[in-house]
């Protein structure tokens, strides 16, 4: 363990001109002051090099129990969500405690190297033994020094449609799951789906848990469980603690329906999580041409004042064979796919992988403010635009004043023989 930092100097901050010095005391930011010019750093200080410093990246939606299992026991040849679930159901029969711990820990270390310090993972609890859940509860403790990990009790094969699904969800919460999940569009019937949403919301409310539902992850415009989730969140006054993940079907809803739906969404205050790389890969598989992108209405939700965050969803698993833990890659793809490359969107784009994700995770101590934990990342670039252009690794990741990651600046032109 390195000595804790006293300060970060020569930092640029989002939305503010000039350079800043971030003072650190006892693992928290004790002051943020403007600098007149670039200064030489002293021992115990980190030089940000006039690069942008932000709060740490947040990964709000990942499946760590399935990470690094692509091709096991077979590859998803169709590229569909449903074949992915079939492949996972086969792989799930061979899960062991140590297997899950090894792959999940490896993935979290990869995340930490990319500046991620907060993660929400969905863990499949449609397993009578709850093998993955019990392993992930251990991982949460083992990795606490470098990652804050939330665990979602996720009923991959349904709550109503899987034998003892409700009992398994209740047991997962009793064992220590932080968040209650769901998958209404995968239940056998529409009625099952709606009932599952009402039931899981009551379970979360009764046990003071957050909610994160895989909602309408399908191109079918008739899949409308989002309205059920939003109505329940409004009824229980729970909206800020409820995340709607995916909502891919919203990209296929007609505008008249959306105009009514958005009124409810704004009243409910739901958080939204979109996984652009995976949705582009999985959705539109039943279209010839034109092919749908399968991504929810991200800019429209943002313009309505709702919080939207991007996540990776998968790291080399049956649903998505790629993934490297780099949130900037996910952000770049999402901005392209959602037609969000106007400069005003780019200037605020880092919110999609920082503060909006923190809102979904309901974090109460997050951000670059005096008194907050001294957690931040130093990016390569002086602005969000430069950071996105370069797509280069974080220069440093700091957690409670300790340096977790430190690397030298990289320059694409290095080694060019001209």
Short mmCIF file of C-alpha atoms in Angstrom, two decimals:
data_model
loop_
_atom_site.label_atom_id
_atom_site.label_comp_id
_atom_site.label_asym_id
_atom_site.label_seq_id
_atom_site.Cartn_x
_atom_site.Cartn_y
_atom_site.Cartn_z
CA UNK A 1 0.00 0.00 0.00
CA UNK A 2 1.39 3.38 -1.02
CA UNK A 3 1.36 6.38 1.29
CA UNK A 4 -1.90 8.35 1.08
CA UNK A 5 -1.94 11.49 -1.03
CA UNK A 6 -2.09 14.97 0.43
CA UNK A 7 -3.31 16.62 -2.76
CA UNK A 8 -3.90 16.39 -6.50
CA UNK A 9 -2.54 19.40 -8.37
CA UNK A 10 -2.85 20.82 -11.89
CA UNK A 11 -6.29 19.28 -12.40
CA UNK A 12 -9.00 20.33 -14.80
CA UNK A 13 -12.61 19.94 -13.66
CA UNK A 14 -15.73 19.55 -15.76
CA UNK A 15 -17.59 22.77 -16.44
CA UNK A 16 -14.94 24.98 -14.83
CA UNK A 17 -12.16 26.98 -16.45
CA UNK A 18 -8.55 26.86 -15.33
CA UNK A 19 -6.55 24.54 -13.10
CA UNK A 20 -7.41 23.32 -9.63
CA UNK A 21 -5.82 21.80 -6.57
CA UNK A 22 -7.73 19.13 -4.65
CA UNK A 23 -6.59 18.91 -1.03
CA UNK A 24 -6.93 15.53 0.72
CA UNK A 25 -7.04 14.82 4.44
CA UNK A 26 -7.89 11.52 6.15
CA UNK A 27 -9.03 10.01 2.88
CA UNK A 28 -11.47 12.81 2.03
CA UNK A 29 -11.40 15.95 -0.07
CA UNK A 30 -10.71 18.78 2.35
CA UNK A 31 -10.64 21.63 -0.14
CA UNK A 32 -10.74 22.50 -3.84
CA UNK A 33 -9.00 25.71 -4.86
CA UNK A 34 -8.19 27.39 -8.16
CA UNK A 35 -4.55 27.61 -9.28
CA UNK A 36 -3.17 30.64 -11.07
CA UNK A 37 -0.79 28.47 -13.10
CA UNK A 38 0.74 25.00 -13.42
CA UNK A 39 2.75 24.25 -10.29
CA UNK A 40 5.46 21.78 -9.33
CA UNK A 41 4.10 19.04 -7.09
CA UNK A 42 5.65 18.06 -3.79
CA UNK A 43 6.10 14.66 -2.20
CA UNK A 44 2.74 13.12 -1.40
CA UNK A 45 1.01 14.97 -4.22
CA UNK A 46 -0.25 13.71 -7.57
CA UNK A 47 0.30 15.78 -10.69
CA UNK A 48 -2.80 15.60 -12.90
CA UNK A 49 -0.78 17.16 -15.73
CA UNK A 50 -3.57 19.58 -16.72
CA UNK A 51 -5.80 16.61 -17.50
CA UNK A 52 -9.46 16.20 -16.61
CA UNK A 53 -10.19 14.76 -13.17
CA UNK A 54 -13.61 13.24 -12.52
CA UNK A 55 -15.30 11.07 -9.95
CA UNK A 56 -14.59 7.35 -10.54
CA UNK A 57 -16.38 5.46 -13.28
CA UNK A 58 -19.51 3.53 -12.32
CA UNK A 59 -20.43 0.20 -13.91
CA UNK A 60 -24.17 0.03 -13.15
CA UNK A 61 -25.06 -3.19 -14.94
CA UNK A 62 -22.85 -6.25 -15.37
CA UNK A 63 -23.20 -10.04 -15.00
CA UNK A 64 -20.07 -11.10 -13.14
CA UNK A 65 -21.27 -14.64 -12.52
CA UNK A 66 -21.20 -15.24 -16.29
CA UNK A 67 -18.07 -13.24 -17.10
CA UNK A 68 -15.34 -15.00 -19.09
CA UNK A 69 -17.56 -17.94 -20.09
CA UNK A 70 -18.01 -17.19 -23.82
CA UNK A 71 -17.89 -20.45 -25.78
CA UNK A 72 -18.58 -22.60 -22.72
CA UNK A 73 -20.06 -25.12 -23.38
CA UNK A 74 -20.79 -23.72 -26.86
CA UNK A 75 -20.91 -20.45 -28.76
CA UNK A 76 -24.08 -18.43 -29.26
CA UNK A 77 -24.33 -18.85 -33.03
CA UNK A 78 -27.53 -16.85 -33.58
CA UNK A 79 -26.38 -13.89 -31.51
CA UNK A 80 -29.80 -13.65 -29.87
CA UNK A 81 -30.66 -12.99 -26.25
CA UNK A 82 -32.62 -16.21 -26.11
CA UNK A 83 -29.83 -18.50 -27.34
CA UNK A 84 -27.56 -16.73 -24.89
CA UNK A 85 -29.90 -17.71 -22.06
CA UNK A 86 -29.91 -21.31 -23.33
CA UNK A 87 -26.10 -21.40 -23.41
CA UNK A 88 -25.93 -19.96 -19.92
CA UNK A 89 -28.45 -22.49 -18.60
CA UNK A 90 -26.12 -25.25 -19.81
CA UNK A 91 -23.01 -23.59 -18.36
CA UNK A 92 -24.82 -22.97 -15.07
CA UNK A 93 -24.98 -26.71 -14.38
CA UNK A 94 -21.17 -26.79 -14.07
CA UNK A 95 -20.78 -23.73 -11.82
CA UNK A 96 -18.71 -24.10 -8.70
CA UNK A 97 -18.02 -21.71 -5.86
CA UNK A 98 -14.36 -21.29 -6.78
CA UNK A 99 -15.14 -20.97 -10.49
CA UNK A 100 -17.41 -17.97 -9.88
CA UNK A 101 -15.01 -16.32 -7.43
CA UNK A 102 -12.06 -16.67 -9.81
CA UNK A 103 -13.78 -15.22 -12.87
CA UNK A 104 -15.59 -12.45 -11.01
CA UNK A 105 -12.44 -11.36 -9.16
CA UNK A 106 -10.44 -11.32 -12.39
CA UNK A 107 -13.10 -9.15 -14.04
CA UNK A 108 -13.25 -6.71 -11.13
CA UNK A 109 -9.48 -6.25 -11.26
CA UNK A 110 -9.85 -5.49 -14.97
CA UNK A 111 -12.52 -2.91 -14.10
CA UNK A 112 -10.33 -1.30 -11.44
CA UNK A 113 -7.51 -0.91 -13.97
CA UNK A 114 -9.93 1.11 -16.12
CA UNK A 115 -10.91 3.48 -13.31
CA UNK A 116 -14.13 1.78 -12.21
CA UNK A 117 -14.69 1.85 -8.45
CA UNK A 118 -18.43 1.18 -8.21
CA UNK A 119 -20.14 -1.87 -9.71
CA UNK A 120 -23.64 -3.35 -9.68
CA UNK A 121 -23.71 -6.98 -10.73
CA UNK A 122 -26.73 -9.11 -11.51
CA UNK A 123 -26.39 -12.65 -10.17
CA UNK A 124 -28.59 -15.48 -11.42
CA UNK A 125 -30.65 -16.89 -8.54
CA UNK A 126 -32.70 -19.34 -10.61
CA UNK A 127 -30.49 -22.07 -9.18
CA UNK A 128 -31.75 -24.19 -6.26
CA UNK A 129 -28.27 -24.08 -4.70
CA UNK A 130 -27.71 -20.34 -5.22
CA UNK A 131 -24.10 -21.20 -6.07
CA UNK A 132 -23.27 -17.95 -7.86
CA UNK A 133 -24.94 -15.76 -5.25
CA UNK A 134 -23.06 -17.31 -2.34
CA UNK A 135 -19.78 -16.92 -4.22
CA UNK A 136 -20.49 -13.29 -5.14
CA UNK A 137 -21.25 -12.44 -1.52
CA UNK A 138 -17.68 -13.52 -0.75
CA UNK A 139 -16.30 -11.56 -3.71
CA UNK A 140 -18.04 -8.44 -2.40
CA UNK A 141 -16.02 -8.70 0.80
CA UNK A 142 -12.76 -9.76 -0.86
CA UNK A 143 -12.69 -6.83 -3.29
CA UNK A 144 -14.00 -4.10 -0.96
CA UNK A 145 -10.60 -2.39 -0.85
CA UNK A 146 -10.87 -1.35 -4.49
CA UNK A 147 -14.53 -1.82 -5.54
CA UNK A 148 -17.90 -1.02 -3.99
CA UNK A 149 -20.03 -3.93 -5.21
CA UNK A 150 -23.83 -4.13 -5.22
CA UNK A 151 -25.43 -7.53 -5.82
CA UNK A 152 -28.76 -7.93 -7.61
CA UNK A 153 -30.89 -11.02 -7.01
CA UNK A 154 -31.60 -11.66 -10.69
CA UNK A 155 -34.16 -14.32 -11.71
CA UNK A 156 -32.66 -15.15 -15.12
CA UNK A 157 -35.33 -17.76 -15.93
CA UNK A 158 -38.23 -15.91 -14.34
CA UNK A 159 -39.93 -15.44 -10.99
CA UNK A 160 -43.32 -16.88 -11.92
CA UNK A 161 -42.01 -19.16 -14.68
CA UNK A 162 -39.23 -20.91 -12.72
CA UNK A 163 -39.98 -23.52 -10.08
CA UNK A 164 -39.70 -21.97 -6.61
CA UNK A 165 -38.70 -18.68 -8.20
CA UNK A 166 -40.29 -16.56 -5.48
CA UNK A 167 -38.74 -18.59 -2.69
CA UNK A 168 -35.29 -18.31 -4.27
CA UNK A 169 -35.64 -14.54 -4.59
CA UNK A 170 -36.66 -14.26 -0.95
CA UNK A 171 -33.73 -16.42 0.13
CA UNK A 172 -31.32 -14.33 -1.95
CA UNK A 173 -32.49 -11.19 -0.18
CA UNK A 174 -32.19 -12.91 3.19
CA UNK A 175 -28.61 -13.94 2.39
CA UNK A 176 -27.60 -10.37 1.59
CA UNK A 177 -28.49 -9.30 -1.95
CA UNK A 178 -28.58 -5.49 -2.08
CA UNK A 179 -30.99 -5.17 -5.00
CA UNK A 180 -34.12 -6.99 -6.20
CA UNK A 181 -34.20 -7.80 -9.91
CA UNK A 182 -36.67 -9.14 -12.44
CA UNK A 183 -37.15 -10.12 -16.07
CA UNK A 184 -40.87 -9.69 -16.89
CA UNK A 185 -40.52 -9.93 -20.67
CA UNK A 186 -39.07 -13.45 -20.29
CA UNK A 187 -41.91 -14.78 -18.14
CA UNK A 188 -44.22 -17.25 -19.90
CA UNK A 189 -47.16 -14.86 -20.22
CA UNK A 190 -47.87 -11.16 -20.10
CA UNK A 191 -49.86 -11.67 -16.91
CA UNK A 192 -46.93 -13.50 -15.31
CA UNK A 193 -44.67 -10.63 -16.27
CA UNK A 194 -46.89 -7.95 -14.76
CA UNK A 195 -47.44 -10.00 -11.60
CA UNK A 196 -43.69 -10.54 -11.24
CA UNK A 197 -43.10 -6.78 -11.31
CA UNK A 198 -45.73 -6.11 -8.65
CA UNK A 199 -44.36 -8.92 -6.48
CA UNK A 200 -40.69 -7.90 -6.73
CA UNK A 201 -41.54 -4.29 -5.93
CA UNK A 202 -43.30 -5.38 -2.75
CA UNK A 203 -40.34 -7.63 -1.86
CA UNK A 204 -37.91 -4.74 -2.25
CA UNK A 205 -40.11 -2.27 -0.39
CA UNK A 206 -40.66 -4.66 2.51
CA UNK A 207 -36.93 -5.38 2.85
CA UNK A 208 -35.64 -1.85 2.13
CA UNK A 209 -33.79 -2.94 -1.01
CA UNK A 210 -33.06 -1.17 -4.28
CA UNK A 211 -34.67 -2.42 -7.50
CA UNK A 212 -33.11 -3.07 -10.91
CA UNK A 213 -35.30 -4.84 -13.47
CA UNK A 214 -34.32 -6.21 -16.87
CA UNK A 215 -37.27 -4.53 -18.55
CA UNK A 216 -38.49 -5.01 -22.12
CA UNK A 217 -35.13 -6.24 -23.43
CA UNK A 218 -36.73 -7.17 -26.74
CA UNK A 219 -37.65 -5.44 -30.00
CA UNK A 220 -41.35 -6.24 -29.53
CA UNK A 221 -43.28 -2.93 -29.34
CA UNK A 222 -46.01 -4.77 -27.41
CA UNK A 223 -43.63 -5.46 -24.52
CA UNK A 224 -44.72 -2.74 -22.12
CA UNK A 225 -43.68 -3.78 -18.64
CA UNK A 226 -41.95 -0.44 -18.12
CA UNK A 227 -45.31 1.19 -17.50
CA UNK A 228 -46.07 -1.41 -14.82
CA UNK A 229 -42.70 -0.83 -13.15
CA UNK A 230 -43.12 2.95 -13.25
CA UNK A 231 -46.67 2.77 -11.89
CA UNK A 232 -45.54 0.57 -8.99
CA UNK A 233 -42.60 2.85 -8.25
CA UNK A 234 -44.97 5.82 -8.17
CA UNK A 235 -47.48 4.00 -5.97
CA UNK A 236 -44.81 3.08 -3.44
CA UNK A 237 -42.98 6.44 -3.74
CA UNK A 238 -39.87 4.43 -4.58
CA UNK A 239 -38.81 5.83 -7.95
CA UNK A 240 -35.33 7.12 -7.09
CA UNK A 241 -34.44 3.63 -5.83
CA UNK A 242 -35.68 1.83 -8.96
CA UNK A 243 -33.68 1.26 -12.15
CA UNK A 244 -35.15 0.12 -15.45
CA UNK A 245 -32.42 -1.70 -17.36
CA UNK A 246 -32.38 -2.04 -21.14
CA UNK A 247 -35.95 -0.90 -22.07
CA UNK A 248 -34.99 -1.79 -25.66
CA UNK A 249 -38.63 -2.04 -26.73
CA UNK A 250 -38.98 1.71 -26.17
CA UNK A 251 -37.02 2.16 -29.37
CA UNK A 252 -39.91 0.44 -31.16
CA UNK A 253 -42.80 2.17 -29.38
CA UNK A 254 -44.88 4.60 -31.40
CA UNK A 255 -44.59 8.27 -30.51
CA UNK A 256 -48.21 8.60 -29.38
CA UNK A 257 -47.73 5.88 -26.77
CA UNK A 258 -44.39 7.37 -25.70
CA UNK A 259 -45.96 10.76 -25.13
CA UNK A 260 -48.28 9.17 -22.56
CA UNK A 261 -45.56 6.92 -21.14
CA UNK A 262 -43.11 9.78 -20.55
CA UNK A 263 -45.68 11.57 -18.39
CA UNK A 264 -45.68 8.55 -16.08
CA UNK A 265 -41.90 8.13 -16.21
CA UNK A 266 -41.32 11.72 -15.12
CA UNK A 267 -43.79 11.35 -12.26
CA UNK A 268 -42.17 8.10 -11.11
CA UNK A 269 -38.55 9.33 -11.17
CA UNK A 270 -37.14 6.00 -12.36
CA UNK A 271 -33.45 5.65 -13.23
CA UNK A 272 -32.57 4.20 -16.64
CA UNK A 273 -29.66 1.96 -17.59
CA UNK A 274 -28.74 1.35 -21.23
CA UNK A 275 -26.12 -1.10 -22.43
CA UNK A 276 -25.40 0.13 -25.98
CA UNK A 277 -22.69 -2.31 -27.08
CA UNK A 278 -24.68 -5.37 -26.05
CA UNK A 279 -28.03 -4.08 -27.27
CA UNK A 280 -26.57 -3.34 -30.70
CA UNK A 281 -25.30 -6.92 -30.77
CA UNK A 282 -28.41 -8.73 -29.47
CA UNK A 283 -31.32 -6.70 -30.78
CA UNK A 284 -32.61 -6.40 -34.33
CA UNK A 285 -31.90 -10.10 -34.88
CA UNK A 286 -35.40 -10.76 -36.16
CA UNK A 287 -35.32 -7.85 -38.63
CA UNK A 288 -34.20 -8.09 -42.24
CA UNK A 289 -33.83 -4.42 -43.24
CA UNK A 290 -34.01 -1.85 -41.85
CA UNK A 291 -32.48 -3.34 -38.68
CA UNK A 292 -33.33 -1.75 -35.37
CA UNK A 293 -30.49 -0.61 -33.14
CA UNK A 294 -32.33 -1.97 -30.12
CA UNK A 295 -31.36 0.90 -27.83
CA UNK A 296 -33.78 2.83 -25.66
CA UNK A 297 -34.58 6.52 -26.22
CA UNK A 298 -31.53 7.85 -24.40
CA UNK A 299 -31.53 11.52 -25.55
CA UNK A 300 -35.28 11.83 -25.11
CA UNK A 301 -35.08 10.46 -21.56
CA UNK A 302 -32.26 12.87 -20.72
CA UNK A 303 -34.17 15.79 -22.21
CA UNK A 304 -37.13 14.81 -20.03
CA UNK A 305 -34.93 15.29 -16.97
CA UNK A 306 -34.52 11.58 -16.23
CA UNK A 307 -31.23 9.99 -15.22
CA UNK A 308 -29.68 7.63 -17.79
CA UNK A 309 -26.42 5.73 -17.38
CA UNK A 310 -24.50 3.43 -19.69
CA UNK A 311 -23.22 0.01 -18.67
CA UNK A 312 -21.28 -2.82 -20.28
CA UNK A 313 -23.68 -5.67 -19.40
CA UNK A 314 -21.26 -8.47 -20.29
CA UNK A 315 -17.60 -9.35 -20.41
CA UNK A 316 -17.03 -12.27 -22.79
CA UNK A 317 -20.08 -14.34 -21.93
CA UNK A 318 -22.83 -16.23 -23.82
CA UNK A 319 -24.61 -12.99 -24.74
CA UNK A 320 -21.64 -10.88 -25.79
CA UNK A 321 -18.27 -12.37 -26.79
CA UNK A 322 -16.37 -9.09 -26.47
CA UNK A 323 -15.77 -6.57 -23.67
CA UNK A 324 -12.61 -5.26 -22.03
CA UNK A 325 -13.82 -3.27 -19.03
CA UNK A 326 -13.25 0.13 -20.65
CA UNK A 327 -16.20 2.42 -19.95
CA UNK A 328 -14.93 4.97 -22.48
CA UNK A 329 -15.46 2.38 -25.21
CA UNK A 330 -19.04 1.86 -24.07
CA UNK A 331 -19.61 5.61 -23.90
CA UNK A 332 -18.20 6.16 -27.39
CA UNK A 333 -20.42 3.47 -28.93
CA UNK A 334 -23.48 4.75 -27.09
CA UNK A 335 -23.00 8.34 -28.23
CA UNK A 336 -22.65 7.18 -31.83
CA UNK A 337 -25.65 4.85 -31.74
CA UNK A 338 -27.89 7.40 -30.03
CA UNK A 339 -27.01 10.33 -32.33
CA UNK A 340 -25.45 12.22 -29.43
CA UNK A 341 -22.30 13.64 -31.01
CA UNK A 342 -23.39 17.26 -30.86
CA UNK A 343 -20.94 19.25 -28.77
CA UNK A 344 -23.48 20.03 -26.04
CA UNK A 345 -24.06 16.28 -25.62
CA UNK A 346 -20.34 15.49 -25.65
CA UNK A 347 -19.64 18.14 -23.01
CA UNK A 348 -21.96 16.31 -20.61
CA UNK A 349 -21.30 12.78 -21.84
CA UNK A 350 -19.12 11.65 -18.94
CA UNK A 351 -22.19 11.94 -16.70
CA UNK A 352 -23.43 8.77 -18.41
CA UNK A 353 -20.60 6.75 -16.86
CA UNK A 354 -20.18 8.67 -13.61
CA UNK A 355 -22.84 10.63 -11.73
CA UNK A 356 -25.89 9.16 -13.46
CA UNK A 357 -24.68 5.67 -12.62
CA UNK A 358 -24.06 6.82 -9.06
CA UNK A 359 -27.68 8.00 -8.91
CA UNK A 360 -28.88 4.58 -10.07
CA UNK A 361 -26.79 2.91 -7.36
CA UNK A 362 -28.24 5.40 -4.87
CA UNK A 363 -24.77 6.43 -3.69
CA UNK A 364 -24.86 9.15 -1.05
CA UNK A 365 -21.11 9.83 -0.94
CA UNK A 366 -19.93 10.39 -4.48
CA UNK A 367 -18.37 13.28 -6.35
CA UNK A 368 -15.59 15.84 -6.26
CA UNK A 369 -16.89 17.95 -3.41
CA UNK A 370 -15.32 18.99 -0.14
CA UNK A 371 -16.04 16.38 2.51
CA UNK A 372 -16.58 13.55 0.05
CA UNK A 373 -14.32 10.47 -0.02
CA UNK A 374 -11.18 11.27 -2.03
CA UNK A 375 -12.07 9.01 -4.93
CA UNK A 376 -11.38 10.10 -8.49
CA UNK A 377 -9.78 9.28 -11.82
CA UNK A 378 -7.32 11.28 -13.89
CA UNK A 379 -8.20 10.97 -17.58
CA UNK A 380 -6.06 11.59 -20.66
CA UNK A 381 -7.40 14.84 -22.07
CA UNK A 382 -8.30 18.32 -20.91
CA UNK A 383 -12.00 18.02 -21.77
CA UNK A 384 -14.64 15.34 -22.40
CA UNK A 385 -14.10 15.90 -26.13
CA UNK A 386 -10.36 15.22 -25.89
CA UNK A 387 -10.95 12.22 -23.63
CA UNK A 388 -13.38 10.67 -26.11
CA UNK A 389 -11.13 11.42 -29.08
CA UNK A 390 -8.14 9.72 -27.48
CA UNK A 391 -9.89 6.73 -25.88
CA UNK A 392 -6.74 6.24 -23.80
CA UNK A 393 -6.48 4.50 -20.42
CA UNK A 394 -6.94 6.44 -17.20
CA UNK A 395 -3.70 7.93 -15.90
CA UNK A 396 -4.60 7.38 -12.27
CA UNK A 397 -7.36 6.05 -10.06
CA UNK A 398 -7.44 7.29 -6.48
CA UNK A 399 -9.53 5.73 -3.72
CA UNK A 400 -9.78 7.31 -0.28
CA UNK A 401 -6.52 9.12 -0.98
CA UNK A 402 -4.66 5.96 -2.00
CA UNK A 403 -3.42 5.51 -5.56
CA UNK A 404 -4.93 2.31 -7.00
CA UNK A 405 -3.76 2.80 -10.59
CA UNK A 406 -0.92 4.90 -11.99
CA UNK A 407 0.39 4.91 -15.55
CA UNK A 408 2.29 7.20 -17.87
CA UNK A 409 0.51 9.23 -20.53
CA UNK A 410 0.27 7.46 -23.87
CA UNK A 411 0.61 9.17 -27.22
CA UNK A 412 -0.74 7.52 -30.40
CA UNK A 413 2.06 8.98 -32.50
CA UNK A 414 4.77 7.33 -30.39
CA UNK A 415 6.83 4.96 -32.50
CA UNK A 416 5.65 6.39 -35.82
CA UNK A 417 8.53 5.92 -38.28
CA UNK A 418 8.23 8.98 -40.50
#
